[in-house]
């Protein structure tokens, strides 16, 4: 920095400290400065490690003019000021910071080593020998000095590599005082260990450190990056070695061919395997973490399902209990459902899958009731002491799915994180052991490999665990396809419900969902039904069509919380980013420009806006995917300290501007974000602009989110393409490991194409696998042309109002609005 100035002084007070990114604002009593500064105090701000009030530091940087707070010193580097006199240094070393060092020892050190004592000790701890400080005392002193001085050195060093305060904080939290040593030895280690550091960042640091293009660390870093990307973006738990090597070559650029031949790459791979970072199995490369997680899942399941531990109620008693429940609930379970209930009660682990309306919730209820009767469990959660867990535990991966479980069972349900007492970081090993009882996990398709491993660690032998889900929905956001692999392995008892029971057969949405799942689009796709309609239009017309549909819903006083636009992509005419303000301006407009609103960057927020939580925050009991309402806006004159109050059900949370990255507008969301949720009305825009994303499980998941109304908008060809296109199976090893743990032969075929189960419970062995269902390449839309609009109709307001193509005509069950613009 050319115009760097310096300030040295004592920290009078730490005004502000952001623990997540080290940013601090300090008040300094000036001892010396190069600034022309008339006062004896100055405000200094910047990224600092641990700063202690009362200690002295020197800062370099520049004077800046803050619009509100006036002149401040923006520090680029800082350094702890060592006491400059003998007595000062003695007092420093004899202070409480250094346990075990009294005044006498401190004097010996300072008299022996001089005023540079601290630097000398850190450079070579053996210098303490000559001062008579040895053994544990010396070790403690060195460790404390490192701790005190380490963080500032580390932060300065990391800033020097161009790493931001946020990343510096993460790196320091991971490696502490070893940060710089680790980075200097192998900057690519950051790619493996630090979330948010990609290969390019690590490579930039390596270049500054002079690492060669063909350095083994560089090739290893590129390989790790390829595996991380496969896990994060594709959900794969392994990458085939050949593919991985190819991806390393393209990551490293043109000239990489010269030093990334198969032999060189194999050598790198072998060394990573020897270091227990990667695992090579059958030509596939896994990260050690995912490989171990898969094995742990498989062996835990096999341990829990151990034959000797099966419940011994006896078939007769189980049947009698089920019939009693059937009578009491006035329902006749079909043959497959009976097999499912019986299977769930007679095994320690059981899998239940089925499409919409096939009775999964009905079976959960039946199992809960029967289990309670068989075990004489008091079903009133209020009769349990506060430290006692209710022995019927219901949980789901998201807060909304858990809420739905509570609504359908009238029993308490929670997120899996909350059930296990997990913190923000889901790899937390502190998960609590669950008590003996019945555990039912719903929306299993959303559970990834990491979470499943942690969950099973908490399950105790003797518990009964039922995993429920729709295997044809999108797999988890995180790596793996746990539920699909568990089912496809044939290792665990399971039942697939196939008969649609939903009574209100006016509902053609469920039928459409099942048709989509079979790779067919019904001939009446484009026809208007009481509960669904299709507005065919080109991509550029989608925003307008969405606006008109939402306006029609608003006129009919639909609750905005129940009207949800689900889009496959964020970008494009029909993407989430574009459609959110479109819907916001209908449901919660600022026509006059006079309403209170704050600019949140991408979107403006107003009171009454529907917002989506983007990250888990167990401390505040709000989880990724939950939808809340903006109920308060606190505006600051300069905009810096604005805050939003957001209410999730009854949970009111304050979001200062610095935390607005954790929320977004929720009028339109991605289909992935809507997994585990249901809405009265789903508006589903699909166009060929999102061709890459169009997969059968995506459109199936979207359609099954609609409870009452489904409005499809866009290009019929896009729906057709989606239904025809099976998502590629993820690369995972869980199926194989389950077969190995259960000593059964691995079934052929893939999870997506397993045939429907027979009514009988699929027993672990022998495994019976039919031929995969052949995919018809002819999933064609056969439009019923009578009275319908041609595919590329340009919508006009008039057409919608006249009802020519009013998508809501004939729709019943409109809810009164309970949504008001209050400010
Ligand atoms: N054996 C049965 N006899 C009569 N009605 C049934 C039976 N099984 C389920 N139903 C009814 O069918 C409807 C759908 O069942 P349920 O909600 O259990 O299915 P689901 O698989 O959980 O559906 P979704 O995944 O869409 O929530 C419900 O109204 C339920 O009462």
CSV table of C-alpha atoms in Angstrom, one decimal, residues 10 71 173 189 253 395 423 432 460 507 586 803:
chain,number,residue,atom,x,y,z
A,10,UNK,CA,-4.0,0.7,23.6
A,71,UNK,CA,-13.2,9.6,9.9
A,173,UNK,CA,-11.1,-22.3,13.2
A,189,UNK,CA,-5.4,-29.1,1.6
A,253,UNK,CA,-6.1,-26.5,-18.6
A,395,UNK,CA,-39.2,-36.9,12.2
A,423,UNK,CA,-26.1,-28.1,15.8
A,432,UNK,CA,-27.9,-37.8,21.2
A,460,UNK,CA,-30.2,-48.1,19.6
A,507,UNK,CA,-58.3,-34.9,-8.3
A,586,UNK,CA,-49.4,-9.0,-7.4
A,803,UNK,CA,-62.4,-16.9,-18.8
